Tab-separated table of C-alpha atoms and ligand atoms in Angstrom:
chain	number	residue	atom	x	y	z
A	27	MET	CA	12.131	19.911	-6.426
A	28	ILE	CA	15.074	18.462	-4.489
A	29	LEU	CA	16.475	15.224	-5.885
A	30	GLY	CA	17.366	12.175	-3.782
A	31	SER	CA	19.300	8.975	-4.453
A	32	GLY	CA	16.324	6.842	-5.423
A	33	SER	CA	15.791	4.805	-2.240
A	34	ALA	CA	12.267	4.674	-0.835
A	35	TRP	CA	13.339	6.735	2.182
A	36	ASP	CA	14.965	9.384	-0.028
A	37	THR	CA	11.895	9.534	-2.232
A	38	ALA	CA	9.633	9.918	0.815
A	39	CYS	CA	11.863	12.683	2.242
A	40	VAL	CA	11.928	14.570	-1.080
A	41	GLN	CA	8.134	14.401	-1.295
A	42	LEU	CA	7.813	15.710	2.261
A	43	ALA	CA	10.357	18.477	1.609
A	44	ASN	CA	8.432	19.610	-1.489
A	45	ALA	CA	5.171	19.727	0.464
A	46	ALA	CA	6.835	21.465	3.450
A	47	ARG	CA	8.280	24.146	1.166
A	48	HIS	CA	4.932	24.647	-0.553
A	49	LEU	CA	3.243	25.015	2.837
A	50	GLY	CA	5.994	27.273	4.225
A	51	LEU	CA	6.559	24.982	7.242
A	52	ASP	CA	9.409	26.019	9.498
A	53	ASP	CA	12.483	23.785	9.720
A	54	GLY	CA	11.640	22.455	13.190
A	55	LEU	CA	8.157	21.286	12.267
A	56	HIS	CA	9.504	19.837	9.012
A	57	GLU	CA	12.055	17.819	10.979
A	58	LEU	CA	9.389	16.679	13.460
A	59	LEU	CA	7.252	15.457	10.553
A	60	ARG	CA	10.188	13.657	8.943
A	61	THR	CA	11.438	11.857	12.047
A	62	PRO	CA	9.767	8.557	12.996
A	63	ARG	CA	8.215	8.728	16.454
A	64	ARG	CA	9.270	5.149	17.265
A	65	ALA	CA	11.345	2.639	15.299
A	66	ILE	CA	11.945	-0.782	16.745
A	67	THR	CA	14.109	-3.668	15.517
A	68	VAL	CA	13.430	-7.116	16.971
A	69	SER	CA	15.126	-10.440	16.551
A	70	VAL	CA	12.827	-13.258	15.493
A	71	PRO	CA	14.340	-16.665	16.286
A	72	LEU	CA	12.694	-19.358	14.193
A	73	LEU	CA	12.971	-23.103	14.702
A	74	ARG	CA	12.911	-24.600	11.201
A	75	ASP	CA	11.037	-27.845	10.546
A	76	ASP	CA	14.406	-29.634	10.216
A	77	GLY	CA	15.457	-28.613	13.753
A	78	GLN	CA	17.839	-25.805	12.687
A	79	LEU	CA	17.538	-22.418	14.394
A	80	MET	CA	17.592	-19.309	12.228
A	81	VAL	CA	17.400	-15.747	13.530
A	82	LEU	CA	15.473	-13.251	11.421
A	83	THR	CA	15.186	-9.474	11.859
A	84	GLY	CA	11.809	-7.770	12.217
A	85	TYR	CA	10.819	-4.101	12.319
A	86	ARG	CA	7.944	-1.869	13.333
A	87	VAL	CA	8.008	1.873	12.771
A	88	GLN	CA	5.368	4.248	14.115
A	89	HIS	CA	6.099	7.287	12.017
A	90	ASN	CA	3.514	9.708	13.398
A	91	LEU	CA	0.705	9.374	15.938
A	92	ALA	CA	-0.549	12.970	16.048
A	93	ARG	CA	-3.947	12.176	14.474
A	94	GLY	CA	-4.599	8.764	16.017
A	95	PRO	CA	-3.185	5.271	16.512
A	96	GLY	CA	-0.577	3.923	14.124
A	97	LYS	CA	-1.851	2.108	11.039
A	98	GLY	CA	0.090	0.196	8.441
A	99	GLY	CA	0.850	-3.155	6.910
A	100	ILE	CA	3.349	-5.868	7.720
A	101	ARG	CA	5.620	-6.993	4.892
A	102	TYR	CA	7.569	-10.246	4.554
A	103	HIS	CA	10.215	-9.742	1.870
A	104	PRO	CA	13.973	-10.453	1.674
A	105	SER	CA	14.900	-6.809	0.981
A	106	THR	CA	12.840	-5.352	3.849
A	107	ASP	CA	15.005	-3.177	6.100
A	108	LEU	CA	14.554	-0.328	8.550
A	109	GLU	CA	14.951	2.406	5.913
A	110	GLU	CA	12.268	0.869	3.701
A	111	VAL	CA	9.879	0.410	6.651
A	112	LYS	CA	10.469	4.047	7.699
A	113	ALA	CA	9.514	5.237	4.215
A	114	LEU	CA	6.412	3.046	4.067
A	115	ALA	CA	5.369	4.256	7.537
A	116	MET	CA	5.768	7.895	6.502
A	117	TRP	CA	3.576	7.349	3.440
A	118	MET	CA	0.915	5.802	5.710
A	119	THR	CA	0.877	8.999	7.798
A	120	TRP	CA	0.085	11.216	4.793
A	121	LYS	CA	-2.298	8.616	3.296
A	122	CYS	CA	-4.467	8.385	6.433
A	123	ALA	CA	-4.565	12.176	6.701
A	124	LEU	CA	-5.413	12.581	3.007
A	125	MET	CA	-8.170	9.962	3.213
A	126	GLY	CA	-9.579	11.731	6.284
A	127	ILE	CA	-9.065	8.699	8.518
A	128	PRO	CA	-8.222	9.302	12.217
A	129	TYR	CA	-4.977	7.336	12.244
A	130	GLY	CA	-1.292	8.017	12.260
A	131	GLY	CA	1.164	6.110	10.075
A	132	ALA	CA	3.082	2.909	10.820
A	133	LYS	CA	4.575	-0.070	9.014
A	134	GLY	CA	6.374	-3.281	9.872
A	135	GLY	CA	8.068	-6.246	8.346
A	136	ILE	CA	10.495	-9.111	8.533
A	137	ALA	CA	13.459	-9.582	6.184
A	138	VAL	CA	12.522	-13.031	4.907
A	139	GLU	CA	11.402	-14.871	1.771
A	140	PRO	CA	8.101	-16.367	3.015
A	141	ALA	CA	7.804	-18.685	0.013
A	142	LEU	CA	10.821	-20.623	1.346
A	143	LEU	CA	9.091	-21.373	4.688
A	144	SER	CA	6.481	-24.022	5.418
A	145	ARG	CA	3.087	-22.930	6.730
A	146	GLN	CA	4.106	-24.070	10.243
A	147	GLU	CA	7.343	-22.071	10.027
A	148	ARG	CA	5.439	-18.985	8.866
A	149	GLU	CA	3.064	-19.371	11.802
A	150	ARG	CA	5.898	-19.721	14.372
A	151	MET	CA	7.745	-16.752	12.858
A	152	THR	CA	4.610	-14.581	12.825
A	153	ARG	CA	3.669	-15.431	16.410
A	154	ARG	CA	7.178	-14.724	17.715
A	155	TYR	CA	7.327	-11.399	15.850
A	156	ALA	CA	3.835	-10.500	17.130
A	157	ALA	CA	4.832	-11.404	20.695
A	158	GLU	CA	7.757	-8.946	20.465
A	159	LEU	CA	5.334	-6.235	19.313
A	160	VAL	CA	2.673	-6.830	21.997
A	161	PRO	CA	3.749	-3.811	24.113
A	162	LEU	CA	3.597	-1.527	21.068
A	163	ILE	CA	0.483	-2.568	19.147
A	164	GLY	CA	-3.209	-2.637	20.089
A	165	PRO	CA	-6.572	-1.321	18.888
A	166	GLU	CA	-5.844	2.106	20.370
A	167	LYS	CA	-2.083	2.107	19.765
A	168	ASP	CA	-1.090	0.644	16.411
A	169	ILE	CA	-3.098	-1.613	14.109
A	170	PRO	CA	-1.213	-3.785	11.570
A	171	ALA	CA	-2.664	-5.114	8.281
A	172	PRO	CA	-1.444	-7.302	5.390
A	173	ASP	CA	1.124	-6.058	2.863
A	174	VAL	CA	3.551	-7.780	0.481
A	175	GLY	CA	4.067	-11.437	1.455
A	176	THR	CA	1.411	-11.479	4.224
A	177	ASP	CA	-2.299	-12.273	4.122
A	178	GLU	CA	-5.422	-12.667	6.238
A	179	GLN	CA	-4.055	-15.837	7.861
A	180	THR	CA	-1.011	-13.841	9.018
A	181	MET	CA	-3.393	-11.324	10.602
A	182	ALA	CA	-5.343	-14.141	12.305
A	183	TRP	CA	-2.110	-15.428	13.925
A	184	ILE	CA	-1.179	-11.916	15.095
A	185	MET	CA	-4.679	-11.330	16.485
A	186	ASP	CA	-4.592	-14.665	18.312
A	187	THR	CA	-1.083	-14.088	19.718
A	188	TYR	CA	-1.958	-10.582	20.912
A	189	SER	CA	-5.273	-11.746	22.413
A	190	THR	CA	-3.568	-14.630	24.230
A	191	HIS	CA	-0.962	-12.279	25.723
A	192	THR	CA	-3.488	-9.669	26.839
A	193	GLY	CA	-6.000	-12.208	28.147
A	194	HIS	CA	-8.998	-11.158	26.079
A	195	THR	CA	-10.044	-11.393	22.439
A	196	ALA	CA	-9.034	-8.161	20.725
A	197	THR	CA	-10.401	-8.242	17.190
A	198	GLY	CA	-9.468	-4.593	16.582
A	199	VAL	CA	-5.706	-5.159	16.917
A	200	VAL	CA	-5.330	-5.976	13.204
A	201	THR	CA	-7.334	-5.417	10.028
A	202	GLY	CA	-7.491	-7.537	6.902
A	203	LYS	CA	-8.580	-10.486	9.098
A	204	PRO	CA	-10.765	-13.390	7.995
A	205	LEU	CA	-14.508	-12.685	8.277
A	206	SER	CA	-14.881	-15.419	10.921
A	207	ILE	CA	-12.887	-13.382	13.487
A	208	GLY	CA	-14.112	-9.858	12.857
A	209	GLY	CA	-12.927	-9.108	9.335
A	210	SER	CA	-14.931	-6.762	7.150
A	211	ALA	CA	-16.939	-7.602	4.084
A	212	GLY	CA	-15.188	-6.034	1.108
A	213	ARG	CA	-11.716	-5.716	2.706
A	214	ALA	CA	-9.997	-8.273	0.458
A	215	GLY	CA	-10.821	-6.301	-2.686
A	216	ALA	CA	-10.770	-2.829	-1.130
A	217	THR	CA	-7.348	-1.639	-2.297
A	218	SER	CA	-8.082	-2.799	-5.854
A	219	ARG	CA	-11.558	-1.217	-5.825
A	220	GLY	CA	-9.936	2.003	-4.673
A	221	VAL	CA	-7.377	1.785	-7.503
A	222	GLN	CA	-10.236	1.292	-9.957
A	223	LEU	CA	-12.170	4.271	-8.542
A	224	ALA	CA	-9.055	6.479	-8.739
A	225	LEU	CA	-8.307	5.294	-12.268
A	226	PHE	CA	-11.871	5.948	-13.438
A	227	ALA	CA	-11.807	9.404	-11.867
A	228	ALA	CA	-8.591	10.091	-13.812
A	229	LEU	CA	-10.205	8.852	-17.049
A	230	ARG	CA	-13.186	11.159	-16.464
A	231	GLN	CA	-10.872	14.069	-15.718
A	232	THR	CA	-8.915	13.517	-18.938
A	233	GLY	CA	-11.985	12.778	-21.073
A	234	ARG	CA	-11.121	9.143	-21.811
A	235	ASP	CA	-13.538	6.296	-22.410
A	236	PRO	CA	-12.868	3.239	-20.170
A	237	HIS	CA	-13.952	0.975	-23.042
A	238	ALA	CA	-11.187	2.425	-25.228
A	239	THR	CA	-8.515	2.200	-22.513
A	240	THR	CA	-5.667	-0.312	-22.465
A	241	VAL	CA	-3.964	-1.140	-19.175
A	242	ALA	CA	-0.782	-2.920	-18.050
A	243	ILE	CA	-0.435	-4.012	-14.431
A	244	GLN	CA	2.849	-4.907	-12.724
A	245	GLY	CA	2.310	-7.341	-9.829
A	246	PHE	CA	-0.445	-9.944	-9.743
A	247	GLY	CA	-0.795	-10.298	-5.978
A	248	LYS	CA	-3.524	-9.121	-3.607
A	249	VAL	CA	-3.700	-5.663	-5.198
A	250	GLY	CA	-2.754	-6.332	-8.834
A	251	ALA	CA	-4.910	-9.402	-9.512
A	252	LEU	CA	-8.213	-7.919	-8.332
A	253	THR	CA	-7.395	-4.569	-9.951
A	254	ALA	CA	-7.027	-6.472	-13.242
A	255	GLN	CA	-10.323	-8.233	-12.679
A	256	TYR	CA	-12.303	-5.125	-11.682
A	257	LEU	CA	-10.916	-3.092	-14.603
A	258	HIS	CA	-11.694	-5.909	-17.038
A	259	ASP	CA	-15.227	-6.238	-15.616
A	260	ALA	CA	-15.701	-2.469	-15.993
A	261	GLY	CA	-14.767	-2.556	-19.689
A	262	CYS	CA	-11.051	-1.695	-19.833
A	263	LYS	CA	-8.723	-3.900	-21.861
A	264	VAL	CA	-6.053	-5.337	-19.542
A	265	VAL	CA	-3.337	-6.381	-22.009
A	266	ALA	CA	-0.454	-7.293	-19.692
A	267	VAL	CA	0.153	-8.399	-16.106
A	268	SER	CA	3.229	-9.732	-14.318
A	269	ASP	CA	4.603	-11.209	-11.139
A	270	VAL	CA	8.131	-11.598	-9.799
A	271	LYS	CA	8.895	-14.284	-12.421
A	272	GLY	CA	7.849	-12.189	-15.457
A	273	GLY	CA	4.807	-11.048	-17.384
A	274	VAL	CA	2.212	-12.099	-19.939
A	275	TYR	CA	0.830	-10.065	-22.828
A	276	ASN	CA	-2.093	-10.338	-25.198
A	277	PRO	CA	-2.942	-7.249	-27.275
A	278	GLN	CA	-6.554	-8.494	-27.571
A	279	GLY	CA	-6.885	-8.400	-23.765
A	280	LEU	CA	-6.367	-10.951	-20.991
A	281	ASN	CA	-9.023	-12.721	-18.955
A	282	PRO	CA	-7.950	-11.886	-15.350
A	283	ALA	CA	-10.527	-14.199	-13.724
A	284	ALA	CA	-9.119	-17.150	-15.698
A	285	LEU	CA	-5.578	-16.157	-14.671
A	286	ILE	CA	-6.600	-15.941	-11.002
A	287	ARG	CA	-8.152	-19.425	-11.286
A	288	HIS	CA	-4.978	-20.710	-12.979
A	289	LEU	CA	-2.930	-19.580	-9.941
A	290	ALA	CA	-5.510	-20.873	-7.446
A	291	GLU	CA	-5.248	-24.283	-9.131
A	292	GLY	CA	-1.522	-24.388	-8.387
A	293	ALA	CA	0.394	-22.504	-11.103
A	294	GLU	CA	3.348	-20.684	-9.517
A	295	THR	CA	3.392	-17.762	-11.955
A	296	VAL	CA	1.333	-16.025	-14.602
A	297	VAL	CA	4.141	-16.746	-17.087
A	298	GLY	CA	3.152	-19.447	-19.577
A	299	PHE	CA	-0.594	-18.836	-19.270
A	300	PRO	CA	-2.170	-20.238	-22.474
A	301	GLY	CA	-2.896	-17.704	-25.219
A	302	THR	CA	-0.324	-15.144	-24.041
A	303	ASP	CA	3.157	-13.995	-25.025
A	304	THR	CA	5.832	-13.725	-22.350
A	305	LEU	CA	7.413	-10.383	-21.533
A	306	THR	CA	9.769	-9.104	-18.850
A	307	ASN	CA	8.762	-6.758	-16.045
A	308	ASP	CA	10.939	-4.056	-17.650
A	309	ASP	CA	9.109	-4.485	-20.975
A	310	LEU	CA	5.733	-4.351	-19.238
A	311	LEU	CA	6.518	-0.968	-17.692
A	312	GLU	CA	7.373	0.470	-21.104
A	313	LEU	CA	4.469	-1.109	-22.989
A	314	ASP	CA	2.425	1.073	-25.363
A	315	VAL	CA	-0.734	1.293	-23.233
A	316	ASP	CA	-2.946	4.135	-22.020
A	317	VAL	CA	-2.652	3.331	-18.317
A	318	LEU	CA	0.104	1.698	-16.281
A	319	VAL	CA	-0.656	0.354	-12.792
A	320	PRO	CA	2.513	-0.555	-10.854
A	321	ALA	CA	1.219	-2.895	-8.102
A	322	ALA	CA	4.361	-4.704	-6.921
A	323	LEU	CA	7.238	-2.929	-5.162
A	324	GLU	CA	8.679	0.557	-4.781
A	325	GLY	CA	11.356	2.127	-6.993
A	326	VAL	CA	10.485	0.445	-10.320
A	327	ILE	CA	10.163	3.646	-12.381
A	328	THR	CA	13.487	5.409	-12.093
A	329	ILE	CA	15.752	7.876	-13.844
A	330	GLU	CA	16.762	4.909	-16.074
A	331	ASN	CA	13.356	4.148	-17.611
A	332	ALA	CA	11.119	7.180	-16.944
A	333	ASP	CA	11.811	8.547	-20.443
A	334	ARG	CA	10.601	5.308	-21.994
A	335	ILE	CA	7.255	4.978	-20.179
A	336	SER	CA	4.585	5.125	-22.915
A	337	ALA	CA	1.464	5.249	-20.716
A	338	ARG	CA	-0.140	8.691	-20.375
A	339	ILE	CA	-1.585	7.874	-16.947
A	340	ILE	CA	0.135	6.009	-14.095
A	341	VAL	CA	-2.047	4.899	-11.190
A	342	GLU	CA	0.121	3.788	-8.266
A	343	GLY	CA	-1.308	0.605	-6.757
A	344	ALA	CA	2.056	-0.024	-5.089
A	345	ASN	CA	3.594	2.303	-2.532
A	346	GLY	CA	6.461	4.371	-3.897
A	347	PRO	CA	6.857	2.798	-7.361
A	348	VAL	CA	8.182	6.064	-8.848
A	349	THR	CA	11.415	7.584	-7.501
A	350	ALA	CA	11.652	11.330	-6.949
A	351	GLU	CA	13.921	11.816	-9.991
A	352	ALA	CA	11.592	9.790	-12.214
A	353	ASP	CA	8.649	11.821	-10.941
A	354	ARG	CA	10.199	15.007	-12.289
A	355	ILE	CA	10.846	13.411	-15.688
A	356	LEU	CA	7.263	12.129	-15.903
A	357	GLU	CA	5.929	15.551	-14.888
A	358	ASP	CA	8.016	17.248	-17.587
A	359	ARG	CA	6.688	14.749	-20.123
A	360	GLY	CA	3.078	15.476	-19.115
A	361	VAL	CA	2.392	11.983	-17.770
A	362	MET	CA	-0.388	12.098	-15.185
A	363	VAL	CA	0.592	10.242	-12.001
A	364	VAL	CA	-2.225	9.399	-9.573
A	365	PRO	CA	-0.049	9.039	-6.457
A	366	ASP	CA	0.052	6.037	-4.128
A	367	ILE	CA	-1.252	7.842	-1.048
A	368	LEU	CA	-4.425	8.538	-3.025
A	369	ALA	CA	-4.662	5.649	-5.518
A	370	ASN	CA	-4.168	2.789	-3.049
A	371	GLY	CA	-5.926	4.525	-0.127
A	372	GLY	CA	-8.941	2.215	-0.512
A	373	GLY	CA	-7.105	-0.451	1.491
A	374	VAL	CA	-6.663	1.670	4.587
A	375	ALA	CA	-10.147	3.127	4.151
A	376	VAL	CA	-11.770	-0.290	4.502
A	377	SER	CA	-9.256	-1.265	7.201
A	378	TYR	CA	-10.613	1.733	9.105
A	379	PHE	CA	-14.171	0.511	8.471
A	380	GLU	CA	-13.161	-2.930	9.739
A	381	TRP	CA	-11.737	-1.416	12.935
A	382	VAL	CA	-14.860	0.717	13.456
A	383	GLN	CA	-17.029	-2.413	13.059
A	384	ASP	CA	-14.797	-4.362	15.481
A	385	MET	CA	-14.930	-1.573	18.087
A	386	GLN	CA	-18.732	-1.428	17.828
A	387	ALA	CA	-19.122	-5.213	17.432
A	388	TYR	CA	-21.649	-4.401	14.710
A	389	PHE	CA	-21.028	-5.383	11.110
A	390	TRP	CA	-22.052	-3.825	7.803
A	391	SER	CA	-23.056	-5.371	4.479
A	392	GLU	CA	-20.595	-5.450	1.583
A	393	ASP	CA	-22.714	-2.874	-0.268
A	394	GLU	CA	-22.508	-0.485	2.696
A	395	VAL	CA	-18.731	-0.948	2.833
A	396	ASN	CA	-18.336	-0.380	-0.915
A	397	ASP	CA	-20.591	2.704	-0.875
A	398	ARG	CA	-18.597	4.267	1.955
A	399	LEU	CA	-15.337	3.369	0.185
A	400	ARG	CA	-16.538	5.060	-2.991
A	401	ALA	CA	-17.491	8.196	-1.034
A	402	LEU	CA	-14.056	8.433	0.662
A	403	MET	CA	-12.118	7.761	-2.563
A	404	GLU	CA	-14.113	10.236	-4.633
A	405	ARG	CA	-13.864	12.960	-1.997
A	406	ALA	CA	-10.085	12.481	-1.663
A	407	TYR	CA	-9.621	12.392	-5.453
A	408	SER	CA	-11.582	15.569	-6.028
A	409	GLU	CA	-9.728	17.409	-3.226
A	410	VAL	CA	-6.386	16.448	-4.784
A	411	ALA	CA	-7.474	17.199	-8.370
A	412	MET	CA	-8.909	20.572	-7.308
A	413	LEU	CA	-5.719	21.655	-5.506
A	414	ALA	CA	-3.525	20.395	-8.354
A	415	THR	CA	-5.563	22.321	-10.922
A	416	THR	CA	-5.973	25.566	-8.999
A	417	GLN	CA	-2.317	25.755	-7.937
A	418	GLY	CA	-0.789	24.307	-11.099
A	419	ILE	CA	1.016	21.507	-9.234
A	420	SER	CA	1.215	17.743	-9.790
A	421	MET	CA	-1.307	15.350	-8.256
A	422	ARG	CA	1.599	13.961	-6.171
A	423	LYS	CA	2.462	17.324	-4.711
A	424	ALA	CA	-1.184	18.201	-4.136
A	425	ALA	CA	-1.823	14.929	-2.299
A	426	HIS	CA	1.223	15.448	-0.079
A	427	VAL	CA	0.360	19.093	0.595
A	428	ILE	CA	-3.094	18.041	1.835
A	429	GLY	CA	-1.829	15.098	3.910
A	430	VAL	CA	1.157	16.927	5.418
A	431	SER	CA	-0.872	20.064	6.202
A	432	ARG	CA	-3.444	18.021	8.162
A	433	VAL	CA	-0.742	16.333	10.244
A	434	ALA	CA	1.050	19.662	10.797
A	435	GLU	CA	-2.240	21.170	11.943
A	436	ALA	CA	-2.743	18.317	14.419
A	437	HIS	CA	0.728	18.983	15.894
A	438	ARG	CA	0.062	22.722	16.179
A	439	THR	CA	-3.298	22.126	17.836
A	440	ARG	CA	-2.046	19.537	20.314
A	441	GLY	CA	1.095	21.507	21.172
A	442	LEU	CA	4.393	20.003	22.220
A	443	TYR	CA	4.777	17.883	25.364
A	444	PRO	CA	6.284	18.725	27.848
B	512	NAD	P1	1.443	-9.331	-2.667
B	512	NAD	O1	2.570	-9.950	-1.953
B	512	NAD	O2	0.070	-9.887	-2.520
B	512	NAD	O3	1.759	-9.260	-4.239
B	512	NAD	C1	2.948	-8.710	-4.737
B	512	NAD	C2	3.042	-9.024	-6.221
B	512	NAD	O4	4.214	-8.394	-6.751
B	512	NAD	C3	3.186	-10.513	-6.529
B	512	NAD	O5	2.525	-10.816	-7.748
B	512	NAD	C4	4.705	-10.670	-6.708
B	512	NAD	O6	5.056	-11.796	-7.509
B	512	NAD	C5	5.024	-9.377	-7.400
B	512	NAD	N1	6.427	-8.991	-7.280
B	512	NAD	C6	7.236	-9.106	-6.195
B	512	NAD	N2	8.465	-8.681	-6.495
B	512	NAD	C7	8.426	-8.272	-7.771
B	512	NAD	C8	9.396	-7.725	-8.655
B	512	NAD	N3	10.661	-7.530	-8.265
B	512	NAD	N4	9.008	-7.429	-9.920
B	512	NAD	C9	7.730	-7.650	-10.312
B	512	NAD	N5	6.776	-8.157	-9.540
B	512	NAD	C10	7.130	-8.456	-8.279
B	512	NAD	O7	1.456	-7.775	-2.218
B	512	NAD	P2	0.249	-6.733	-2.320
B	512	NAD	O8	-0.451	-6.707	-1.017
B	512	NAD	O9	-0.498	-6.922	-3.582
B	512	NAD	O10	1.071	-5.355	-2.381
B	512	NAD	C11	1.576	-4.826	-3.602
B	512	NAD	C12	1.882	-3.344	-3.426
B	512	NAD	O11	0.683	-2.663	-3.029
B	512	NAD	C13	2.899	-3.021	-2.336
B	512	NAD	O12	3.615	-1.857	-2.724
B	512	NAD	C14	2.040	-2.700	-1.133
B	512	NAD	O13	2.702	-1.901	-0.182
B	512	NAD	C15	0.911	-1.949	-1.823
B	512	NAD	N6	-0.338	-1.869	-1.063
B	512	NAD	C16	-0.972	-3.005	-0.641
B	512	NAD	C17	-2.173	-2.893	0.043
B	512	NAD	C18	-2.955	-4.110	0.472
B	512	NAD	O14	-4.086	-3.940	0.943
B	512	NAD	N7	-2.448	-5.311	0.320
B	512	NAD	C19	-2.709	-1.624	0.329
B	512	NAD	C20	-2.042	-0.489	-0.131
B	512	NAD	C21	-0.862	-0.635	-0.825
């Protein structure tokens, strides 16, 4: 394994290089697969409620379009930059290929702290950013979805802006929309359901009983909160969760539904929830639990703390939470890592279902969506586990080998234009 510096882009490039070497790809094809097809930076002027003008920077990267239109979330976060968006877009390429979904990989974002903006400011910012992207996105070109700091309302504004510019209602331009404008039943919980399915497959593979399994989850947002709830409902003991302000711990187990209600009723953080002890995000990662689910940001398990991770299984709800160096340490220590492009693939799976329903203008029941999600997740998990076992490689490497090989095959089959 080649080691990188720990940035998301470096980690993504190391993972690709490992897969390319395993597959024996030639240098030219490897470089083609590494290089983003399109990367755009846009300025997003925003008129604040107080009359001041601020100019934000937005990005959209279409990493690879060989297997279909671009697909990937839009992130609003202060540390978002082009390098991070490139890495996230590359992971989307391998994830869609691994999940067997006919999409390429893309990602976008704005460097901004959305919590500091009013709802009206967020709407103006989103619409201006979307207007800049109109020539690039579309149901057959590139289909955004929510990510960190964005939600279904953000998608509704993008859909409306795009539709207004093109002169017709285009529900299929984004996924993760509200149900009232062509969203899919089951999309809101899809990533978390997928994390649960991947985690349960890992428990079965390692002969563990879900009822005797303790779990810590970093991040209590769209992915982390529902993952906590589904795991609790399925019998696991979720002992710790956290958000950007810190974490809460109860060795007897938390009640995620009560915590979700607590936030819905106006609490700004999980910290201070009655009946819990406070702990830091660093402590949470090192907690003595069976399973750790990082579900916040990338690069949280590094060369600094990988030796101190106690969990025997890590299921990556977040994209890129483990750096390439940390990955090697965890592998040497025998920690099983269910990689992001597999573990959180449930989100893009149901985004794909949403797009299919939009294109057909025919909608499925939540049970149908969940059944199809289960089938995709279980097929992808068993393909990865089988390759990892037969070739004696990590789940991470196996997942990348499958994803990268499918994209490489698409390039070979299509040939190079001109
Ligand atoms: P979100 O914005 O809904 O939630 C993010 C959570 O992480 C919040 O609880 C926030 O407080 C916390 N957080 C932020 N910074 C933190 C820090 N420095 N330390 C600890 N916690 C921090 O975002 P989300 O949609 O839940 O996405 C979380 C991760 O899952 C991201 O890596 C995202 O790319 C990935 N992901 C999301 C989806 C999806 O459908 N939303 C799909 C696949 C992957």
